[in-house]
Short mmCIF file of C-alpha atoms and ligand atoms in Angstrom, two decimals:
data_model
loop_
_atom_site.label_atom_id
_atom_site.label_comp_id
_atom_site.label_asym_id
_atom_site.label_seq_id
_atom_site.Cartn_x
_atom_site.Cartn_y
_atom_site.Cartn_z
CA MET A 1 0.00 0.00 0.00
CA PRO A 2 1.60 3.31 -0.99
CA LEU A 3 0.27 5.38 1.96
CA SER A 4 -0.47 4.55 5.58
CA PRO A 5 -3.72 5.89 7.17
CA GLU A 6 -1.58 8.40 9.15
CA GLN A 7 0.09 9.68 5.98
CA GLN A 8 -3.29 9.98 4.24
CA ALA A 9 -4.65 11.90 7.25
CA GLU A 10 -1.75 14.40 6.97
CA ILE A 11 -2.56 14.93 3.30
CA ASP A 12 -6.28 15.35 4.05
CA ALA A 13 -5.44 17.93 6.75
CA LEU A 14 -3.35 19.95 4.29
CA ARG A 15 -6.07 19.81 1.65
CA SER A 16 -8.75 20.91 4.10
CA ALA A 17 -7.02 24.20 4.95
CA PRO A 18 -6.89 26.32 1.75
CA LYS A 19 -5.33 29.79 1.97
CA PRO A 20 -6.07 32.81 -0.21
CA THR A 21 -3.14 33.89 -2.40
CA LEU A 22 -2.22 36.57 -4.93
CA ARG A 23 0.03 34.12 -6.76
CA ALA A 24 -0.81 32.40 -10.06
CA VAL A 25 -3.03 29.41 -9.43
CA SER A 26 -3.71 26.55 -11.82
CA GLU A 27 -7.09 24.99 -11.04
CA GLY A 28 -5.99 21.69 -12.58
CA MET A 29 -2.92 21.56 -10.36
CA GLU A 30 -4.84 22.55 -7.22
CA ALA A 31 -6.85 19.33 -7.64
CA HIS A 32 -3.60 17.31 -7.59
CA LEU A 33 -1.85 19.18 -4.76
CA TYR A 34 -0.65 16.75 -2.05
CA ASN A 35 -2.65 13.77 -3.39
CA ALA A 36 -0.67 10.60 -4.11
CA ILE A 37 -1.05 8.96 -7.52
CA PRO A 38 -0.22 5.25 -7.13
CA VAL A 39 2.55 3.92 -9.40
CA LEU A 40 3.85 0.30 -9.48
CA ASP A 41 3.07 -1.85 -6.44
CA HIS A 42 4.16 0.45 -3.59
CA GLY A 43 5.17 3.69 -5.32
CA PHE A 44 3.53 7.04 -5.91
CA VAL A 45 3.98 10.54 -7.26
CA ARG A 46 2.44 13.53 -5.57
CA VAL A 47 2.67 17.27 -6.09
CA ILE A 48 4.00 19.11 -3.03
CA ASP A 49 4.20 22.59 -4.53
CA TYR A 50 4.27 24.39 -7.86
CA MET A 51 4.89 27.83 -9.32
CA GLY A 52 3.31 29.34 -12.42
CA ASP A 53 0.77 28.36 -15.03
CA ASP A 54 0.33 28.78 -18.80
CA ALA A 55 -0.09 32.55 -18.37
CA ALA A 56 3.21 32.76 -16.44
CA ILE A 57 5.03 31.37 -19.50
CA CYS A 58 3.56 34.14 -21.68
CA GLN A 59 4.12 36.74 -18.96
CA ALA A 60 7.84 35.85 -18.91
CA ALA A 61 8.10 35.71 -22.70
CA ARG A 62 6.57 39.21 -22.96
CA VAL A 63 8.42 40.47 -19.83
CA SER A 64 5.07 41.86 -18.82
CA TYR A 65 4.14 44.11 -15.86
CA GLY A 66 0.74 42.50 -15.42
CA LYS A 67 -0.60 39.07 -16.23
CA GLY A 68 0.88 39.25 -19.70
CA THR A 69 -2.23 37.55 -21.08
CA LYS A 70 -3.80 38.95 -24.24
CA SER A 71 -6.35 36.19 -24.91
CA VAL A 72 -6.39 32.44 -24.47
CA SER A 73 -5.94 31.78 -28.20
CA ASN A 74 -3.18 34.40 -28.37
CA ASP A 75 -1.40 32.77 -25.42
CA GLU A 76 -1.74 29.30 -26.93
CA GLY A 77 -0.27 30.58 -30.18
CA LEU A 78 2.66 32.15 -28.34
CA ILE A 79 3.31 28.96 -26.34
CA ARG A 80 3.26 26.88 -29.52
CA TYR A 81 5.65 29.35 -31.16
CA LEU A 82 8.03 29.16 -28.17
CA MET A 83 7.97 25.34 -28.17
CA ARG A 84 8.38 25.15 -31.96
CA HIS A 85 11.43 27.42 -31.91
CA TRP A 86 13.08 25.76 -28.88
CA HIS A 87 12.73 28.83 -26.62
CA SER A 88 13.49 27.33 -23.24
CA THR A 89 13.65 30.05 -20.62
CA PRO A 90 9.94 31.06 -20.57
CA PHE A 91 9.16 27.42 -19.65
CA GLU A 92 11.82 27.54 -16.92
CA MET A 93 9.65 30.15 -15.13
CA CYS A 94 7.28 27.36 -14.03
CA GLU A 95 8.43 24.90 -11.38
CA VAL A 96 7.07 21.82 -9.67
CA LYS A 97 8.09 19.97 -6.50
CA LEU A 98 7.18 16.28 -6.43
CA HIS A 99 7.33 13.66 -3.70
CA VAL A 100 8.17 10.36 -5.38
CA LYS A 101 8.35 6.87 -3.92
CA LEU A 102 10.20 4.56 -6.29
CA PRO A 103 12.40 1.42 -6.43
CA VAL A 104 16.13 2.12 -6.09
CA PHE A 105 16.93 0.79 -9.59
CA VAL A 106 14.41 3.29 -11.04
CA ALA A 107 15.87 6.08 -8.88
CA ARG A 108 19.26 5.28 -10.37
CA GLN A 109 17.97 6.03 -13.89
CA TRP A 110 15.98 9.04 -12.71
CA ILE A 111 18.92 10.70 -10.90
CA ARG A 112 20.82 10.93 -14.19
CA HIS A 113 18.63 13.95 -14.93
CA ARG A 114 20.94 16.50 -13.35
CA THR A 115 18.86 19.62 -13.88
CA ALA A 116 16.63 19.06 -10.83
CA ASN A 117 16.96 19.50 -7.07
CA VAL A 118 16.73 16.32 -5.03
CA ASN A 119 16.47 15.40 -1.38
CA GLU A 120 16.34 11.65 -0.69
CA TYR A 121 15.14 9.72 2.36
CA SER A 122 18.16 8.93 4.53
CA ALA A 123 18.79 5.22 5.07
CA ARG A 124 21.74 6.23 7.29
CA TYR A 125 19.31 7.89 9.69
CA SER A 126 16.09 5.90 9.20
CA ILE A 127 15.21 2.23 8.87
CA LEU A 128 13.96 1.29 5.42
CA ASP A 129 10.51 -0.31 5.11
CA ARG A 130 10.07 -3.90 3.96
CA GLU A 131 8.75 -2.81 0.58
CA PHE A 132 10.08 -4.29 -2.65
CA TYR A 133 8.97 -3.91 -6.24
CA ILE A 134 7.73 -7.24 -7.57
CA PRO A 135 6.62 -6.98 -11.23
CA GLU A 136 3.07 -7.81 -12.24
CA PRO A 137 2.88 -10.97 -14.39
CA ASP A 138 2.58 -8.93 -17.61
CA ALA A 139 5.76 -6.98 -16.77
CA LEU A 140 7.79 -10.13 -16.13
CA ALA A 141 9.41 -10.69 -19.51
CA ALA A 142 12.38 -12.42 -21.13
CA GLN A 143 15.45 -10.62 -22.52
CA SER A 144 14.64 -9.17 -25.93
CA THR A 145 16.28 -10.97 -28.86
CA VAL A 146 16.25 -7.85 -31.07
CA ASN A 147 17.11 -5.11 -28.57
CA ASN A 148 19.90 -5.68 -26.04
CA GLN A 149 18.44 -2.83 -23.96
CA GLY A 150 14.94 -4.23 -23.63
CA ARG A 151 12.57 -7.05 -22.88
CA GLY A 152 10.70 -9.45 -25.12
CA ALA A 153 7.96 -12.03 -24.60
CA VAL A 154 6.20 -12.23 -21.23
CA LEU A 155 7.27 -15.20 -19.09
CA GLU A 156 4.56 -17.73 -18.50
CA GLY A 157 3.65 -20.75 -16.42
CA GLU A 158 6.33 -22.47 -14.40
CA GLU A 159 9.12 -20.14 -15.47
CA ALA A 160 7.19 -17.05 -14.36
CA ALA A 161 6.35 -18.72 -11.04
CA ARG A 162 9.99 -19.76 -10.47
CA VAL A 163 11.33 -16.25 -11.20
CA LEU A 164 8.71 -14.61 -8.96
CA GLU A 165 9.58 -17.01 -6.15
CA ILE A 166 13.31 -16.14 -6.45
CA LEU A 167 12.57 -12.40 -6.45
CA LYS A 168 10.32 -12.62 -3.39
CA SER A 169 12.48 -14.97 -1.33
CA ASP A 170 15.69 -13.02 -2.02
CA CYS A 171 14.06 -9.73 -0.89
CA ASN A 172 12.67 -11.26 2.26
CA ARG A 173 15.90 -13.03 3.19
CA ALA A 174 17.92 -9.83 2.63
CA TYR A 175 15.44 -7.80 4.69
CA ASP A 176 15.36 -10.39 7.51
CA ASN A 177 19.17 -10.17 7.69
CA TYR A 178 19.01 -6.34 7.57
CA GLU A 179 16.68 -6.38 10.59
CA THR A 180 18.87 -8.89 12.39
CA MET A 181 22.01 -6.83 11.78
CA ILE A 182 20.60 -3.49 12.97
CA SER A 183 18.91 -4.98 16.03
CA ASP A 184 20.49 -3.82 19.32
CA GLU A 185 18.85 -6.55 21.38
CA GLY A 186 21.70 -8.49 23.02
CA GLN A 187 24.28 -7.02 20.59
CA GLN A 188 25.75 -3.67 19.58
CA GLY A 189 23.96 -3.77 16.23
CA LEU A 190 25.41 -2.74 12.89
CA ALA A 191 25.03 0.91 11.81
CA ARG A 192 22.08 1.52 9.45
CA GLU A 193 24.39 3.10 6.88
CA LEU A 194 26.24 -0.25 6.62
CA ALA A 195 23.39 -2.70 7.15
CA ARG A 196 21.54 -1.37 4.07
CA MET A 197 24.31 -2.34 1.67
CA ASN A 198 23.11 -5.82 0.79
CA LEU A 199 19.47 -4.85 0.32
CA PRO A 200 18.35 -5.46 -3.27
CA ALA A 201 17.85 -2.68 -5.84
CA ASN A 202 14.09 -3.27 -5.95
CA ILE A 203 13.65 -1.84 -2.43
CA TYR A 204 11.71 1.42 -2.38
CA THR A 205 13.25 4.80 -1.64
CA GLN A 206 11.62 8.25 -1.57
CA TRP A 207 12.63 11.72 -2.54
CA TYR A 208 11.50 15.26 -3.10
CA TRP A 209 12.30 16.24 -6.69
CA LYS A 210 12.02 19.88 -7.82
CA VAL A 211 12.40 20.80 -11.47
CA ASP A 212 11.44 23.57 -13.87
CA LEU A 213 9.00 22.90 -16.69
CA HIS A 214 11.61 23.06 -19.47
CA ASN A 215 13.75 20.35 -17.86
CA LEU A 216 10.67 18.39 -16.83
CA PHE A 217 9.62 18.26 -20.51
CA HIS A 218 13.12 17.00 -21.36
CA PHE A 219 12.76 14.27 -18.70
CA LEU A 220 9.29 13.33 -19.93
CA ARG A 221 10.34 13.20 -23.58
CA LEU A 222 13.03 10.65 -22.68
CA ARG A 223 11.22 8.70 -19.99
CA ALA A 224 7.62 8.65 -21.28
CA ASP A 225 9.03 7.35 -24.55
CA ALA A 226 8.50 3.75 -25.67
CA HIS A 227 12.29 3.17 -25.48
CA ALA A 228 12.38 3.94 -21.74
CA GLN A 229 12.20 1.05 -19.28
CA TYR A 230 8.60 0.28 -18.27
CA GLU A 231 9.26 0.87 -14.56
CA ILE A 232 10.35 4.51 -15.07
CA ARG A 233 7.90 5.08 -17.93
CA VAL A 234 4.90 4.52 -15.65
CA TYR A 235 6.13 7.34 -13.40
CA ALA A 236 6.67 9.59 -16.43
CA ASP A 237 3.18 8.75 -17.70
CA ALA A 238 1.67 9.69 -14.32
CA ILE A 239 3.57 13.00 -14.33
CA CYS A 240 2.43 13.70 -17.93
CA LYS A 241 -1.19 13.60 -16.75
CA VAL A 242 -0.40 16.03 -13.92
CA VAL A 243 1.40 18.43 -16.27
CA ALA A 244 -1.50 18.29 -18.74
CA ASP A 245 -3.79 19.51 -15.93
CA TRP A 246 -1.27 22.09 -14.66
CA VAL A 247 -0.30 23.84 -17.92
CA PRO A 248 -2.73 22.53 -20.59
CA ALA A 249 -1.50 24.79 -23.41
CA ALA A 250 2.21 24.10 -22.78
CA TYR A 251 1.56 20.36 -22.42
CA SER A 252 -0.44 20.28 -25.62
CA ALA A 253 2.43 22.03 -27.49
CA PHE A 254 4.93 19.60 -25.91
CA GLU A 255 2.79 16.63 -26.92
CA ASP A 256 2.55 17.89 -30.47
CA TYR A 257 6.10 19.08 -31.14
CA ARG A 258 8.20 16.84 -28.89
CA MET A 259 6.30 13.61 -28.18
CA GLY A 260 4.44 13.51 -31.51
CA GLY A 261 7.04 15.25 -33.69
CA ALA A 262 10.34 14.00 -35.11
CA THR A 263 13.72 15.48 -36.02
CA LEU A 264 14.96 14.74 -39.52
CA SER A 265 18.60 14.92 -40.61
CA GLY A 266 19.65 16.79 -43.76
CA LYS A 267 19.91 13.47 -45.64
CA ALA A 268 16.48 12.38 -44.43
CA LEU A 269 14.92 15.68 -45.53
CA ASP A 270 16.56 15.34 -48.93
CA CYS A 271 15.07 11.82 -49.30
CA LEU A 272 11.65 13.06 -48.24
CA ARG A 273 11.77 15.83 -50.86
CA ARG A 274 12.81 13.33 -53.54
CA MET A 275 9.97 10.98 -52.50
CA LEU A 276 7.45 13.82 -52.62
CA LYS A 277 8.58 14.50 -56.21
CA GLY A 278 7.72 10.88 -57.05
CA GLU A 279 11.23 9.37 -57.01
CA GLU A 280 11.56 5.84 -55.64
CA VAL A 281 14.21 6.13 -52.93
CA THR A 282 15.77 3.04 -51.34
CA GLN A 283 18.22 2.63 -48.49
CA GLU A 284 20.97 2.11 -51.07
CA THR A 285 20.20 5.40 -52.86
CA SER A 286 19.37 7.33 -49.67
CA GLY A 287 22.92 7.91 -48.44
CA MET A 288 21.76 6.66 -45.02
CA SER A 289 22.95 3.66 -43.02
CA LYS A 290 20.59 0.70 -42.58
CA GLY A 291 19.76 1.83 -39.02
CA GLU A 292 19.09 5.44 -40.06
CA TRP A 293 16.92 4.25 -42.97
CA ARG A 294 14.90 1.96 -40.69
CA GLU A 295 14.25 4.83 -38.29
CA PHE A 296 13.43 7.22 -41.17
CA ILE A 297 10.86 4.76 -42.61
CA GLY A 298 9.50 4.40 -39.07
CA VAL A 299 8.91 8.18 -38.99
CA VAL A 300 7.46 8.71 -42.48
CA GLY A 301 5.58 5.40 -42.51
C1 FAD B 401 16.29 5.07 -23.20
C2 FAD B 401 17.50 5.54 -22.42
C3 FAD B 401 18.61 4.70 -22.31
C4 FAD B 401 19.73 5.12 -21.57
N1 FAD B 401 20.81 4.29 -21.45
C5 FAD B 401 21.89 4.67 -20.71
C6 FAD B 401 23.02 3.79 -20.54
O1 FAD B 401 23.05 2.69 -21.04
N2 FAD B 401 24.05 4.22 -19.78
C7 FAD B 401 24.07 5.49 -19.21
O2 FAD B 401 25.04 5.83 -18.53
N3 FAD B 401 23.02 6.32 -19.35
C8 FAD B 401 21.94 5.95 -20.09
N4 FAD B 401 20.87 6.81 -20.22
C9 FAD B 401 20.92 8.12 -19.56
C10 FAD B 401 21.18 9.26 -20.56
O3 FAD B 401 22.42 9.09 -21.22
C11 FAD B 401 21.18 10.60 -19.80
O4 FAD B 401 22.21 10.60 -18.83
C12 FAD B 401 19.86 10.87 -19.12
O5 FAD B 401 18.80 10.62 -20.01
C13 FAD B 401 19.80 12.32 -18.64
O6 FAD B 401 19.73 13.14 -19.78
P1 FAD B 401 20.34 14.60 -19.78
O7 FAD B 401 21.79 14.58 -19.42
O8 FAD B 401 20.01 15.20 -21.13
O9 FAD B 401 19.43 15.30 -18.65
P2 FAD B 401 19.86 16.45 -17.59
O10 FAD B 401 20.94 15.96 -16.72
O11 FAD B 401 18.57 16.87 -16.96
O12 FAD B 401 20.38 17.57 -18.48
C14 FAD B 401 19.52 18.30 -19.36
C15 FAD B 401 20.40 19.01 -20.37
O13 FAD B 401 21.19 19.98 -19.66
C16 FAD B 401 22.50 20.02 -20.24
N5 FAD B 401 23.47 19.62 -19.20
C17 FAD B 401 23.20 19.19 -17.94
N6 FAD B 401 24.33 18.99 -17.26
C18 FAD B 401 25.34 19.30 -18.10
C19 FAD B 401 26.76 19.28 -17.99
N7 FAD B 401 27.37 18.93 -16.86
N8 FAD B 401 27.48 19.64 -19.05
C20 FAD B 401 26.89 20.00 -20.21
N9 FAD B 401 25.57 20.05 -20.38
C21 FAD B 401 24.79 19.68 -19.34
C22 FAD B 401 22.50 19.05 -21.42
O14 FAD B 401 22.15 19.77 -22.58
C23 FAD B 401 21.39 18.10 -21.09
O15 FAD B 401 20.81 17.46 -22.20
C24 FAD B 401 19.75 6.41 -20.96
C25 FAD B 401 18.63 7.25 -21.10
C26 FAD B 401 17.52 6.83 -21.81
C27 FAD B 401 16.33 7.74 -21.92
#
C-alpha cells in the first residue's frame, strides 16, 4: 500500500485548509496538490508545490508588468511558437516539486537527470521499510532478442512462477538479515548506513524532486518514450497527466512538437523531398545507413 492511514490523514489535513493567495493558481494543479497517484506496487507521485501556469510562460516571454495575457488563443499561439522554436527560458519560469516513492533501480535512472533539485530519504538515519517492487505478471518478460536494452515475450507458467519465487524470497531473506544486523537486542547492532548495503535494488526509496518545466519536458520526452524502461515510464506517464492539468497549453504544445514530432537529418529531408517529387528512394540510394533508414521509414511510414 503506498500510503499509511496516518500519511493519508496528513494529506487530508493539508487539503482541508486552503489559503487565499495573490500568486498564479492553476485549477488543474490545485486538484492534484498533495494527493498521491499510485505507481507500481508500492510507489507514488504527488505534487507538493508548484509555481506558475500557462499565463506565467507568456508573462515571462513578454516580460510583462501584469498578467501578460492577451487572450487564451493568443497565449496558446505564443506557447506553440516558443515550443516550436526551442525557446526554453519562458518554460523555466514554471516549477514543480514532487514527492516520489520509487524502487532504487528506477531512482538510479531518474537521478541521471541532473537539472533538478533532489532530497532523498536517509537510510543512514532511518530504517527502510520492507517494501520491494515485484513486477506484475505482464511486466515479467524475457530478454529481448532484437534489442539488447529491452525485454521481449512475457514469461509464462512455471518459469514465471519460479522467477517470482526467487525475487520474493531473495528480498525477504535480505530484509530479515538487515533487521537482524541493525537490532540492538543483546548485541551492539550494525550501523544503518552499513546494514543497508546488501538490500536489493528493488527496495523502495523516496525523494523530493524539484524541477522547472523546461527540464521536466526534457525528462518526460526521454522517460515517457516507448524506449524507456517500463518501470520509469509509468512514473513519467503519471507525471504527464499532472502536467497536462497544470499547464494545458504548454503540455499540448509539448505533446505535439516533442512527443508527436520528429527530427529529420539533412539526408532524411533530402530523401523526403525526392519521395514527394515521385522518385523511388531506397536505403541504397538514400545515403543513409541501414539503421538510419529503418528509423526514417519508421517516422514517415
Ligand atoms: C532510453 C534511455 C537509455 C539510456 N541508457 C543509458 C546507458 O546505457 N548508460 C548510461 O550511462 N546512461 C543511459 N541513459 C541516460 C542518458 O544518457 C542521460 O544521462 C539521461 O537521459 C539524462 O539526460 P540529460 O543529461 O540530457 O538530462 P539532464 O541531466 O537533466 O540535463 C539536461 C540538459 O542539460 C544540459 N546539461 C546538464 N548537465 C550538463 C553538464 N554537466 N554539461 C553540459 N551540459 C549539461 C544538457 O544539454 C542536457 O541534455 C539512458 C537514457 C535513456 C532515456
